[in-house]
PDB file of C-alpha atoms in Angstrom:
ATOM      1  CA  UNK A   1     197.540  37.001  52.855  1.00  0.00           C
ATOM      2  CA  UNK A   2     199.450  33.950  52.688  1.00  0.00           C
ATOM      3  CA  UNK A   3     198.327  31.176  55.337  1.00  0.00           C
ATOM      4  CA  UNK A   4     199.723  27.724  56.030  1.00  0.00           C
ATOM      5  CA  UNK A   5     197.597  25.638  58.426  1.00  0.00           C
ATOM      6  CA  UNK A   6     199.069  21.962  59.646  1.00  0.00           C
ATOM      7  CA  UNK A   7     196.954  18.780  60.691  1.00  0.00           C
ATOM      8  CA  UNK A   8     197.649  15.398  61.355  1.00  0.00           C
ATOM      9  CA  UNK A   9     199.543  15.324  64.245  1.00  0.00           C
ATOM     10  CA  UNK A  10     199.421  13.042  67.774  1.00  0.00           C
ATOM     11  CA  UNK A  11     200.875  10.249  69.298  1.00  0.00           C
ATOM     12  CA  UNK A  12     202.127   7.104  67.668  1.00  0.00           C
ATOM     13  CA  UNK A  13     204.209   4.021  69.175  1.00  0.00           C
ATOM     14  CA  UNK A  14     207.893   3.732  67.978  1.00  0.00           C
ATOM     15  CA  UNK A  15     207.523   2.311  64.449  1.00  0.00           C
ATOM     16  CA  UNK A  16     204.506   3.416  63.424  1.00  0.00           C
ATOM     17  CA  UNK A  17     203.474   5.928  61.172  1.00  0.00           C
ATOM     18  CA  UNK A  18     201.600   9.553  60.517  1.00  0.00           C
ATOM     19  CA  UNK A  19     200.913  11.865  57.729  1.00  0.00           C
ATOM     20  CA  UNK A  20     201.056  15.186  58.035  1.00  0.00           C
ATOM     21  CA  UNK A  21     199.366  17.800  55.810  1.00  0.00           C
ATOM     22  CA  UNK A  22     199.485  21.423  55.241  1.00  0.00           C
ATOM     23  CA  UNK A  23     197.233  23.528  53.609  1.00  0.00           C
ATOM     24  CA  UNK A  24     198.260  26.787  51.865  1.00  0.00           C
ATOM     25  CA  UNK A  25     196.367  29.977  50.994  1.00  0.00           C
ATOM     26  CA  UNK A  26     197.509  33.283  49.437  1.00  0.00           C
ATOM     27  CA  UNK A  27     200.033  32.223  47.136  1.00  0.00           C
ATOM     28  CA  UNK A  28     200.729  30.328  43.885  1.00  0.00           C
ATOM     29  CA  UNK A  29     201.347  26.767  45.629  1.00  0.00           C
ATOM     30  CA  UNK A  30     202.506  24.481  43.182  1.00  0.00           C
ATOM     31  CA  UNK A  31     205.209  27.274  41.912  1.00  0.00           C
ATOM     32  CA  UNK A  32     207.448  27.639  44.759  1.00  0.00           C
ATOM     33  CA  UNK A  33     209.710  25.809  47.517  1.00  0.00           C
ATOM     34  CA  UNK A  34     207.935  24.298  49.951  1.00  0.00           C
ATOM     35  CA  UNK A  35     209.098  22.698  53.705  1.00  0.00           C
ATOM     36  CA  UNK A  36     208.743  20.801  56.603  1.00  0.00           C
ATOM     37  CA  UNK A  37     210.813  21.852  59.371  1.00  0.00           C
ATOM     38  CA  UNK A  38     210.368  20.711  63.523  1.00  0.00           C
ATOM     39  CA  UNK A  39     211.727  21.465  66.809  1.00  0.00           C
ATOM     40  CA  UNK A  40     211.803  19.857  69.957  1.00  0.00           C
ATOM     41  CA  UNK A  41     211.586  21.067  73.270  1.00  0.00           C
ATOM     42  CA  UNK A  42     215.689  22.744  73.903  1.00  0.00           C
ATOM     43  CA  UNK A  43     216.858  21.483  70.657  1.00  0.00           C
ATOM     44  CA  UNK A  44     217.108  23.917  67.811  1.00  0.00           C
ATOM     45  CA  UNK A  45     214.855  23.807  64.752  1.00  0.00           C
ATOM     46  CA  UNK A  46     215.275  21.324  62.037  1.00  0.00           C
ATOM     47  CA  UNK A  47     214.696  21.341  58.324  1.00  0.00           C
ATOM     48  CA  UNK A  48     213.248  18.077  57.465  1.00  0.00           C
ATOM     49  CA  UNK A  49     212.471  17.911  54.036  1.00  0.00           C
ATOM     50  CA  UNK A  50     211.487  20.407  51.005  1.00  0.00           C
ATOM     51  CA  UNK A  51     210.066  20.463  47.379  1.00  0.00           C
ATOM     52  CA  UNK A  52     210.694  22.514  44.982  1.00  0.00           C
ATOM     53  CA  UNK A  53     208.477  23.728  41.806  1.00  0.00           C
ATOM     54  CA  UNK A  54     209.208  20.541  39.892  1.00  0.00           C
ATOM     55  CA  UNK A  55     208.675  18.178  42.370  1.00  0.00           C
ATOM     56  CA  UNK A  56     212.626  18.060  43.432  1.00  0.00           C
ATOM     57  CA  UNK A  57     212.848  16.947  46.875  1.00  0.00           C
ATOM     58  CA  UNK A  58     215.645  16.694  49.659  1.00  0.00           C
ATOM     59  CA  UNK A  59     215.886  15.275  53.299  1.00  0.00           C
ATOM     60  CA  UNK A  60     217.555  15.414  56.402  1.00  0.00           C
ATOM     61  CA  UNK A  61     219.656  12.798  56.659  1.00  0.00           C
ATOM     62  CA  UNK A  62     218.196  12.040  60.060  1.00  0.00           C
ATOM     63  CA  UNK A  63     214.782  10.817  58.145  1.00  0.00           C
ATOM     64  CA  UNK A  64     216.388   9.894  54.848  1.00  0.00           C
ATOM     65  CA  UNK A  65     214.449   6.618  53.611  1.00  0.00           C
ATOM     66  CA  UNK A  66     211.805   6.869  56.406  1.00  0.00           C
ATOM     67  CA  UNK A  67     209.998  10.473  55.534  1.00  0.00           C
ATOM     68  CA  UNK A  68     208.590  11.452  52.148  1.00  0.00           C
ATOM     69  CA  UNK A  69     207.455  15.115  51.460  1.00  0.00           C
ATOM     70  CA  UNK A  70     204.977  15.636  48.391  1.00  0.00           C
ATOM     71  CA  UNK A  71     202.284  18.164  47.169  1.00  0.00           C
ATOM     72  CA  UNK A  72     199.175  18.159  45.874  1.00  0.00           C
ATOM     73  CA  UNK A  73     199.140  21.595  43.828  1.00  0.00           C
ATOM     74  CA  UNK A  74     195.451  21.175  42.811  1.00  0.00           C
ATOM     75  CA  UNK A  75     194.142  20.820  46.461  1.00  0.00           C
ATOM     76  CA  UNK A  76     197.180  23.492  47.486  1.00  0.00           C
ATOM     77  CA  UNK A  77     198.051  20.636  50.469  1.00  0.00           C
ATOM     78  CA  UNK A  78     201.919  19.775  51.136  1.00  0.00           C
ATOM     79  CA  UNK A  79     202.101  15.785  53.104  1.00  0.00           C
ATOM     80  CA  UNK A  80     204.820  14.511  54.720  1.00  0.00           C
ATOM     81  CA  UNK A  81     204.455  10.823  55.241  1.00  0.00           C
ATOM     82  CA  UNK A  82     206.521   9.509  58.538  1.00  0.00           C
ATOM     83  CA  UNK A  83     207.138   5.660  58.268  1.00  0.00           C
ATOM     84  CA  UNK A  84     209.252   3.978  61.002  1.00  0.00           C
ATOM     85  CA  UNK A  85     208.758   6.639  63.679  1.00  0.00           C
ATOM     86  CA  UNK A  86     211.483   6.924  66.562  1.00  0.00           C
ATOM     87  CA  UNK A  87     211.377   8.571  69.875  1.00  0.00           C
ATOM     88  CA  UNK A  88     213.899  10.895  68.282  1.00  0.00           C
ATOM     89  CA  UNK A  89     211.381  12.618  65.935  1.00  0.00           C
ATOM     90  CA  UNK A  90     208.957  14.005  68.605  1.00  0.00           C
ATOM     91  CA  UNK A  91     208.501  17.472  68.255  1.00  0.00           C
ATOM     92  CA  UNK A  92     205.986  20.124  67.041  1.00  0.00           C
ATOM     93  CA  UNK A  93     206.338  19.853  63.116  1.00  0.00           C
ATOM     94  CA  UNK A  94     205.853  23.494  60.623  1.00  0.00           C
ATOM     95  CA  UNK A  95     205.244  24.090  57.237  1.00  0.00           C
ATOM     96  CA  UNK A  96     206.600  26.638  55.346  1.00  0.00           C
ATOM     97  CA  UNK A  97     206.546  28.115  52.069  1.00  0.00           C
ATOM     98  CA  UNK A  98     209.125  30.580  50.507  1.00  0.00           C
ATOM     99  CA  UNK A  99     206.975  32.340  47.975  1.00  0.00           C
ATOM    100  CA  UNK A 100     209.956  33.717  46.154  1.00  0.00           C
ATOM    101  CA  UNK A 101     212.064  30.710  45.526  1.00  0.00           C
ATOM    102  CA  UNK A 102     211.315  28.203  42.978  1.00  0.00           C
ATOM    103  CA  UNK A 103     214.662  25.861  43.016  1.00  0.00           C
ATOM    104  CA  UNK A 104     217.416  25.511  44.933  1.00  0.00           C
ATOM    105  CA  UNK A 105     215.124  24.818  48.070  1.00  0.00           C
ATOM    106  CA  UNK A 106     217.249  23.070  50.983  1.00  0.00           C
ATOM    107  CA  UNK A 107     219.321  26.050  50.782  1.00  0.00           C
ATOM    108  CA  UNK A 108     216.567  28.859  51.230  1.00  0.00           C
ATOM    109  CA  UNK A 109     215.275  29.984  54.916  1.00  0.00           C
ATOM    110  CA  UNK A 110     211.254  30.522  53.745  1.00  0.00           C
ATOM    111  CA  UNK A 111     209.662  33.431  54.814  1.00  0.00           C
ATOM    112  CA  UNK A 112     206.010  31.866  55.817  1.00  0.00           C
ATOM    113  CA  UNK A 113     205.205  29.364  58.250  1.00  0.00           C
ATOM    114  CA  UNK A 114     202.407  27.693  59.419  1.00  0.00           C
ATOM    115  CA  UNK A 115     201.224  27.336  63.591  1.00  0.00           C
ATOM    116  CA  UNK A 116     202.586  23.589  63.571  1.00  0.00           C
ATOM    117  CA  UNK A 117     201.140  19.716  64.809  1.00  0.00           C
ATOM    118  CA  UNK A 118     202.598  17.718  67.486  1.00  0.00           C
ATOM    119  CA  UNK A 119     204.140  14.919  66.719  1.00  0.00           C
ATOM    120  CA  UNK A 120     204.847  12.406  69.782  1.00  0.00           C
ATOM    121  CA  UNK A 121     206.094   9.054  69.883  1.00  0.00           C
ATOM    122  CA  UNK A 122     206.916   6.478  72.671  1.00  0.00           C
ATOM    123  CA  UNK A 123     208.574   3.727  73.259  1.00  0.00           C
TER     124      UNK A 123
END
């Protein structure tokens, strides 16, 4: 049974940063894509950033330079490291794994997801 469980969420000033981490179960992590998507309140849901098997990774151009996705394969954890936080990123932020794609990530809707972490930042 694959599981994806999120921490490292909760409020921040505007500028500061969090790191968010995901920890997989059930599946071969280091071997397939991997993603951070979030949502906010009556905005649709956003794909932020995603790895694929050999470390490939692509971002939103709304976080470009400011967010970093990575993975640890050996501890099966995915991060995402939020520098320069805005008011704009608040949200409730998933993982998400699709266990049959290995490449060609941003392109991919995965198939697992995790419960998500709040993310909030003020002004």
């Amino acid at each position: 049974q694959v599981q994806l469980v999120e921490s490292g969420g909760g409020s921040v000033q505007a500028g500061g940063s969090l790191r968010l981490s995901c920890e997989g179960s059930g599946f071969t992590f280091g071997t397939v894509c991997m993603y951070w998507f979030r949502q906010s309140p009556g905005k649709e849901r956003e794909k932020v950033a995603s790895i694929d098997m050999d470390g490939m990774t692509v971002n939103s151009d709304s976080v470009k330079g400011r967010f970093t996705i990575s993975r640890e394969s050996t501890k099966n954890n995915l991060y995402l490291q939020m520098n320069k936080l805005e008011r704009d990123d608040t949200g409730m932020y998933y993982c998400a794994a699709a266990a049959s794609r290995r490449r060609g990530c941003w392109s991919f809707t995965p198939e697992y997801w995790g419960q998500g972490t709040q993310v909030t930042v003020s002004s």
